[in-house]
Structure formats: C-alpha cells, structure tokens
C-alpha angles and dihedrals in degrees: 000000000000105000102077098109097067101062092037092053093046098044093058089076100041114118135194090264096055132099119218121192122188133199133225094300103047109135090107093047092055096041091052090056090060102253119176104274095208094052089044092056092045090054093050088051092049095244125156097244093054124122090270098026090267092293099107100048123184100332105032099064130160135169114168093184088062090044091246107138101184153308129217135184091234107106109249090355094132097045096086089043090057088048090055091049090052090051089051091050090052092049091049089052092225130137093250123123136189127238120206114194117198142153129243090263092060092068087069089067117094094226090065092058091046089051093049090051095048093045090053098043095045095037096233124182099243133127118205110211114196117193098204107196093155096243125094099193097304112347127083116238091242088066093050109035139034092236138040090228130067101191087096087083090061090050090051088058096044091248117148110245143180131197111213140179099263092200093060109080092193092053092049091047093050093047095047093042092056094041094048090052091052092046093050092050099042102025087226119137125248137201129211123188111196114195109216142136136232113223096204132060124266094260100359137088092218122095103218099050128071109181093318096320114114117228126204108265091206089056091051091050090050091053090049088063085064093054103157093217095052091043091055092047092049091050092048092047091050089054091047091242092126137009132213094259093054091044091052090049093052092046092051092049091052093047091049092049093048095046093045094050093044090053091047093048093045090058094052117107118266122260116268109200115211136162087263093060104123120238116244100192 
C-alpha cells in the first residue's frame, strides 16, 4: 500500500542484539523482520497459536525471535520503551541498538522530544525512524506544522539525521546501513526521515478518504507511480537481474502462500482465554 520500502530497507541491518519497536501500523515492520507468517495471521485473527497467544491482536504485536519487542496503538507509546532498550544495550556494552518506528504525527507528542533530548545527552544507541506520509490520522501535515519535514527536531537535539526517499528501498537500506554502523561504533543516536505515502485511508479501505477527510485522487495516483515494489522490479529488470516471467512466478508463489495460510488460519478454532493461558511477555 505504498510504504513497503521503509521496513524492508531497515530490517536488512537488524542483528540478534537489536531491539525493534513498532507503532500502531506495524504489520510491515514485523513481516520485514521475517516473522512466521502463519503465527502472524493467527495473532491477527485472535487465535491461540498466534505470536502472543491471540491476546495482542492486530496492533499489540510482539515476536522476540524476530527482535520485534512490541507495537501499540498509542501514538509514540513505544518511543520511550525503545529509548530504555538503547540504555540497556549501552549498559551491557554490546553492539546492539534500538529502532523506534513512528509516523509524522508522533513528533507532536511530548515524549518524542524528551526521548530525543535524553538520547542525545546520554549518547544512547538508538535510531528514530520516521515514516513521514504527511497524514497523522486525518490531518495533512501542512495543517499541523510549519514545515513538511520533521528532521528539524533531530537537528535541534544535535542528532545526526538523513532525509531519504521512503519509496526507494535501496536508498532506505543505504541510509540505515551507514547510520546503524555509526551508531554501533559511537553509541550516538541517529534519525532517519523517510518520505512516503499511504494509498489507503487511516481506518478505511478506500483511497480518497482518510477518516472523513477527502484526499486528492490525482495526488494518490501520482504517488502510485512511485510504488516501491514496482520501482525495485523496474530497476532489477533494467540491470537484467530479473525478467517479467520470473517476477510473475515469484508474485504468484507469494499470493498462493498468503491465501493458503490465511484460509488455514481462518479455520483454526477461536482462542479460549483461561487462567491457565501462559503469559508471552
């Protein structure tokens, strides 16, 4: 739906010592880390064999094996948790770092600015990754802030930052790869602002509506031309790394796997919560 390049580019450099924290829209973050798709589906459906025993559902996800330590629907709610994980990594004197995903609306929460300040002053190994798609729930960034870009908050806290094309997976990968190397070596924080766009509404399946606020259909169509998946395919095809037949084969295999697993998971029995239900946290 337009934002796939960011988590894929970031996840390439995540190690077993890292801590990744999502936000309220984190399916892509977890999938890019290589989580078990069947258990992922079961969790979304509230089934007992889900990642969190069906208790977390779609927004309260966690998969420690994939180094994903949690997502919550509270805006910016995981940012200070990621900060704490970075502090723990520093105390353990390991090469691990924390990643805090957030949207452009999260920077309007006070805890983000407190976290930026603490990360800078204490020199904590954390990278703040902002997926700037210009809409915080239902209001365009031009109606909320004096600038389209939010990296100015990193600059205010003396945190190295980079603004990247969030629809170019190679650009995201290169930016995060370099920044993660610097953060691991120096224990200084970093900040990446990825400019992207979500095709669908905040809670709606339609493209031109975002919680009651109409969006310009022409603008959506223009962003679709920057589809990160098609851009990657076009680049690979131009370099003769893949052809249309192979791409179609891969796409069909993925669709078949997803549809088959979704059907299988949908037919599983519902979760029955009892006192004996084991904790997963």
